[in-house]
Tab-separated table of C-alpha atoms and ligand atoms in Angstrom:
chain	number	residue	atom	x	y	z
A	290	MET	CA	113.356	212.663	1.760
A	291	GLY	CA	115.412	212.749	4.935
A	292	SER	CA	118.853	214.153	5.349
A	293	GLU	CA	120.455	211.885	2.759
A	294	ASP	CA	120.547	212.921	-0.869
A	295	PRO	CA	118.153	210.965	-3.049
A	296	LYS	CA	120.014	208.303	-5.005
A	297	VAL	CA	119.564	208.028	-8.728
A	298	LEU	CA	120.925	205.307	-10.992
A	299	ILE	CA	121.634	206.254	-14.599
A	300	VAL	CA	122.026	203.415	-17.111
A	301	GLU	CA	123.361	204.976	-20.297
A	302	ASP	CA	126.130	203.803	-22.631
A	303	ASP	CA	126.586	207.105	-24.433
A	304	ALA	CA	129.483	208.756	-22.580
A	305	ASP	CA	128.441	212.330	-23.385
A	306	ILE	CA	124.857	211.904	-22.261
A	307	GLY	CA	125.997	209.949	-19.197
A	308	GLN	CA	128.321	212.768	-18.203
A	309	LEU	CA	125.718	215.405	-18.882
A	310	LEU	CA	123.093	213.638	-16.771
A	311	THR	CA	125.570	212.966	-13.988
A	312	SER	CA	126.584	216.597	-13.610
A	313	MET	CA	123.056	217.897	-14.143
A	314	LEU	CA	121.584	215.697	-11.424
A	315	GLY	CA	124.589	216.164	-9.172
A	316	ARG	CA	123.912	219.888	-9.197
A	317	GLU	CA	120.286	219.195	-8.289
A	318	GLY	CA	121.409	217.396	-5.144
A	319	TYR	CA	121.106	213.816	-6.345
A	320	SER	CA	123.706	211.234	-5.454
A	321	VAL	CA	124.397	209.686	-8.859
A	322	THR	CA	125.541	206.207	-9.882
A	323	LEU	CA	126.322	205.738	-13.567
A	324	ALA	CA	126.301	202.337	-15.286
A	325	THR	CA	127.148	201.937	-18.963
A	326	THR	CA	125.773	198.453	-19.708
A	327	GLY	CA	122.559	196.651	-18.864
A	328	ARG	CA	124.267	194.076	-16.682
A	329	ASP	CA	126.197	196.722	-14.798
A	330	GLY	CA	122.954	198.602	-14.392
A	331	ILE	CA	121.222	195.638	-12.748
A	332	ARG	CA	124.241	195.044	-10.523
A	333	ALA	CA	124.408	198.717	-9.565
A	334	PHE	CA	120.688	198.638	-8.811
A	335	HIS	CA	121.280	195.835	-6.295
A	336	GLU	CA	124.192	197.632	-4.735
A	337	SER	CA	123.064	201.232	-4.539
A	338	ARG	CA	119.297	200.749	-3.997
A	339	PRO	CA	118.409	203.998	-5.771
A	340	GLN	CA	115.141	205.902	-5.328
A	341	LEU	CA	115.004	206.578	-9.047
A	342	VAL	CA	116.356	205.017	-12.267
A	343	ILE	CA	117.011	206.722	-15.584
A	344	LEU	CA	117.292	204.014	-18.193
A	345	ASP	CA	118.436	204.265	-21.794
A	346	VAL	CA	116.730	201.785	-24.123
A	347	GLY	CA	119.673	201.251	-26.494
A	348	LEU	CA	122.357	199.473	-24.476
A	349	PRO	CA	125.213	197.293	-25.722
A	350	ASP	CA	124.400	194.014	-23.941
A	351	LEU	CA	120.910	193.598	-22.532
A	352	ASP	CA	118.573	196.140	-24.006
A	353	GLY	CA	116.781	198.636	-21.809
A	354	TRP	CA	113.529	196.675	-21.961
A	355	GLN	CA	115.202	193.641	-20.427
A	356	VAL	CA	116.773	195.777	-17.739
A	357	LEU	CA	113.385	197.342	-17.066
A	358	GLU	CA	111.829	193.898	-16.674
A	359	ARG	CA	114.521	192.689	-14.300
A	360	ILE	CA	114.205	195.754	-12.111
A	361	ARG	CA	110.401	195.534	-12.156
A	362	ASP	CA	110.636	191.903	-11.045
A	363	MET	CA	112.284	193.073	-7.858
A	364	SER	CA	110.975	196.496	-7.059
A	365	ASP	CA	108.672	199.401	-7.742
A	366	THR	CA	111.455	201.969	-7.908
A	367	PRO	CA	110.395	204.661	-10.403
A	368	ILE	CA	112.019	204.344	-13.817
A	369	LEU	CA	112.301	207.053	-16.443
A	370	VAL	CA	113.031	205.568	-19.861
A	371	LEU	CA	115.202	207.431	-22.373
A	372	THR	CA	114.971	206.656	-26.024
A	373	ALA	CA	116.275	208.048	-29.256
A	374	ARG	CA	113.065	207.381	-31.104
A	375	SER	CA	109.836	209.096	-30.376
A	376	SER	CA	107.548	206.366	-31.610
A	377	GLU	CA	104.205	205.856	-29.986
A	378	ARG	CA	104.857	202.113	-30.032
A	379	ASP	CA	107.997	202.455	-27.921
A	380	LYS	CA	106.190	204.684	-25.505
A	381	VAL	CA	103.326	202.230	-25.065
A	382	ARG	CA	105.774	199.377	-24.716
A	383	GLY	CA	107.728	201.216	-22.063
A	384	LEU	CA	104.721	202.177	-20.027
A	385	ASN	CA	103.242	198.680	-20.310
A	386	ALA	CA	106.513	197.201	-19.109
A	387	GLY	CA	106.291	199.305	-15.985
A	388	ALA	CA	108.217	202.461	-16.819
A	389	ASP	CA	106.926	205.491	-14.927
A	390	ASP	CA	107.650	207.975	-17.640
A	391	TYR	CA	109.327	208.392	-20.938
A	392	LEU	CA	111.663	210.969	-22.432
A	393	THR	CA	112.847	211.239	-26.027
A	394	LYS	CA	116.387	212.330	-26.885
A	395	PRO	CA	117.393	215.052	-27.302
A	396	PHE	CA	115.755	216.499	-24.230
A	397	SER	CA	116.243	219.757	-22.398
A	398	ARG	CA	117.427	220.089	-18.835
A	399	ILE	CA	114.153	221.758	-17.843
A	400	GLU	CA	112.140	218.944	-19.364
A	401	LEU	CA	114.154	216.245	-17.605
A	402	LEU	CA	113.965	217.919	-14.215
A	403	ALA	CA	110.238	218.482	-14.573
A	404	ARG	CA	109.677	214.795	-15.355
A	405	LEU	CA	111.792	213.689	-12.418
A	406	GLN	CA	109.971	216.029	-10.098
A	407	ALA	CA	106.602	214.705	-11.252
A	408	ILE	CA	107.745	211.116	-10.712
A	409	ARG	CA	108.967	211.872	-7.217
A	410	ARG	CA	105.756	213.656	-6.348
A	411	ARG	CA	103.751	210.610	-7.424
A	412	GLN	CA	106.133	208.397	-5.494
A	413	THR	CA	105.495	210.112	-2.179
A	414	THR	CA	101.730	209.869	-2.607
A	415	ALA	CA	101.675	206.369	-4.112
A	416	THR	CA	99.917	203.510	-2.385
A	417	PRO	CA	102.247	201.120	-0.635
A	418	THR	CA	103.038	197.809	-2.331
A	419	ARG	CA	101.883	194.530	-0.909
A	420	THR	CA	103.651	193.913	2.352
A	421	THR	CA	102.564	190.372	3.155
A	422	PHE	CA	101.914	187.072	1.428
A	423	ASP	CA	99.558	184.609	3.077
A	424	ASP	CA	98.067	181.604	1.296
A	425	GLY	CA	97.024	179.581	4.334
A	426	ARG	CA	100.216	177.508	4.251
A	427	ILE	CA	102.729	180.209	4.840
A	428	ARG	CA	102.700	183.835	5.863
A	429	VAL	CA	105.564	186.056	4.705
A	430	ASP	CA	105.825	189.592	6.038
A	431	PHE	CA	108.132	191.365	3.602
A	432	THR	CA	108.508	194.486	5.722
A	433	ARG	CA	109.289	192.781	9.000
A	434	GLN	CA	111.083	189.932	7.232
A	435	GLU	CA	109.140	187.349	9.172
A	436	VAL	CA	107.990	183.918	8.051
A	437	VAL	CA	105.312	181.876	9.803
A	438	VAL	CA	104.426	178.248	8.988
A	439	ASP	CA	101.821	176.394	11.075
A	440	ASN	CA	101.769	179.283	13.543
A	441	GLU	CA	105.492	178.878	14.126
A	442	LEU	CA	107.963	181.639	13.382
A	443	VAL	CA	110.721	180.297	11.126
A	444	VAL	CA	114.140	181.898	11.301
A	445	LEU	CA	115.747	182.281	7.882
A	446	THR	CA	119.043	183.739	6.735
A	447	PRO	CA	118.788	186.890	4.583
A	448	ILE	CA	119.501	184.856	1.442
A	449	GLU	CA	116.853	182.279	2.320
A	450	PHE	CA	114.384	185.033	3.046
A	451	ARG	CA	115.004	186.738	-0.298
A	452	LEU	CA	114.796	183.396	-2.086
A	453	LEU	CA	111.437	182.632	-0.501
A	454	SER	CA	110.189	186.186	-1.132
A	455	ALA	CA	111.046	185.925	-4.825
A	456	LEU	CA	109.231	182.581	-5.102
A	457	VAL	CA	106.034	183.671	-3.371
A	458	ARG	CA	105.960	187.080	-5.063
A	459	HIS	CA	105.927	185.146	-8.352
A	460	VAL	CA	103.560	182.436	-7.168
A	461	GLY	CA	102.816	179.961	-9.959
A	462	GLN	CA	105.614	181.296	-12.116
A	463	ILE	CA	108.804	179.372	-12.876
A	464	LEU	CA	111.975	181.237	-11.930
A	465	SER	CA	115.282	180.051	-13.344
A	466	ALA	CA	118.323	179.498	-11.152
A	467	ASP	CA	119.857	182.598	-12.734
A	468	GLN	CA	116.849	184.715	-11.819
A	469	LEU	CA	116.908	183.421	-8.259
A	470	VAL	CA	120.593	184.199	-8.009
A	471	GLU	CA	119.803	187.755	-8.965
A	472	PHE	CA	116.915	188.057	-6.519
A	473	ALA	CA	118.554	186.492	-3.522
A	474	TRP	CA	122.244	187.230	-3.550
A	475	GLN	CA	123.558	190.752	-3.091
A	476	ASP	CA	126.554	190.099	-5.280
A	477	PRO	CA	125.488	187.767	-8.048
A	478	THR	CA	128.767	187.942	-9.940
A	479	GLY	CA	130.510	184.646	-10.504
A	480	LEU	CA	127.934	182.655	-8.586
A	481	ALA	CA	127.194	179.126	-9.812
A	482	PRO	CA	123.494	178.307	-10.207
A	483	ALA	CA	124.287	175.058	-8.387
A	484	ARG	CA	124.305	177.070	-5.189
A	485	VAL	CA	120.662	177.852	-5.742
A	486	LYS	CA	119.846	174.158	-5.600
A	487	TYR	CA	121.365	173.769	-2.160
A	488	ALA	CA	119.849	176.996	-0.894
A	489	VAL	CA	116.415	175.788	-2.010
A	490	LEU	CA	116.983	172.435	-0.263
A	491	ARG	CA	117.928	174.214	2.954
A	492	LEU	CA	114.954	176.544	2.650
A	493	ARG	CA	112.538	173.611	2.204
A	494	ARG	CA	114.034	171.872	5.219
A	495	LYS	CA	113.675	174.957	7.401
A	496	LEU	CA	110.065	175.321	6.365
A	497	SER	CA	109.549	171.595	7.132
A	498	TRP	CA	108.621	170.939	3.533
A	499	ASP	CA	111.574	168.763	2.607
A	500	PHE	CA	109.903	165.369	2.940
A	501	SER	CA	106.378	166.417	2.235
A	502	GLU	CA	104.959	165.222	-1.066
A	503	ASP	CA	103.170	168.487	-1.556
A	504	SER	CA	105.971	170.921	-0.878
A	505	PRO	CA	104.803	174.116	-2.581
A	506	ILE	CA	108.370	174.912	-3.632
A	507	GLU	CA	108.590	172.803	-6.746
A	508	THR	CA	111.655	171.943	-8.800
A	509	VAL	CA	110.890	172.177	-12.495
A	510	ARG	CA	113.633	170.073	-14.006
A	511	GLY	CA	115.609	171.898	-16.657
A	512	PHE	CA	113.835	175.195	-16.005
A	513	GLY	CA	114.015	176.273	-12.398
A	514	TYR	CA	111.769	176.547	-9.384
A	515	ARG	CA	108.349	177.803	-8.587
A	516	TYR	CA	106.018	178.334	-5.683
A	517	VAL	CA	102.847	176.377	-6.466
A	518	PRO	CA	99.606	178.262	-5.742
A	519	ASN	CA	97.609	176.880	-2.843
A	520	VAL	CA	94.433	175.570	-4.473
A	521	ARG	CA	92.867	174.924	-1.084
A	522	SER	CA	93.144	178.507	0.035
B	639	CA	CA1	122.357	204.198	-25.957
C-alpha cells in the first residue's frame, strides 16, 4: 500500500458512530474523511479519492443506495455498507448494487476490522477493470488518458477526457447533464448544467464529429446525452 496511509471515506450521519469509526480507523493507520450527508459523501469521494468507503444506508438527503449507485457509476472502490436492519432483502439489495460487503449495526470493532481486512485482501488480488474502450470509431485508453480517432491522437482537456470517458463507459445509456457534471468536473458545486452543453459541443468538435450526421455523441432533448453504440463494429 505504499508509504501513504490508506484513505477511507466514512459516510454516516449519526455523530456517535461517525466519531467512533473515525477514531477506530485512525488508530488502525487509516487516513479518515467523514461526511455526514449523501451529497457531501459523493463530493468527498471526488475530492479525497479513497481506497475504501464505509457507507451508512440511512442518510438524511440521498439514501445510501443512491450514494452507492453514484459511486459505482464512477469507480470500483470497495464499499462496505452499514445498516441498522439485518434483513436478508437489504443485504441482497446492497450486494446487487455493487457493495463489497455488509455490516449490521451494532457491530464490534473486531468484526469491522476483519471485514475491512478481507475487502482489502480481495482488492489487491482483484482483476483490473477495463482499461480501454474501442468500438472501431474511437479508442479511449483510460489509464494513459489517450484518445485516438481515425488513427490520430486527439488532445483533450481533463474535463473533456472525463466527459468522454463517462459517455463511452455508459455506451447506449442516457446520462443527464447533472450526472455528467458529477463525472467530469472535480468540483461540481454550483455548476450550471448549461456548461455541459458547451463542453459537449467542444468535445464533438475536437473529435471531428461536430458536423457529421452520425456523431455517436447524441443529444437526447430534455434528458441528456449518450454515446450511441457502433452497430457496424
Ligand atoms: Ca444513519
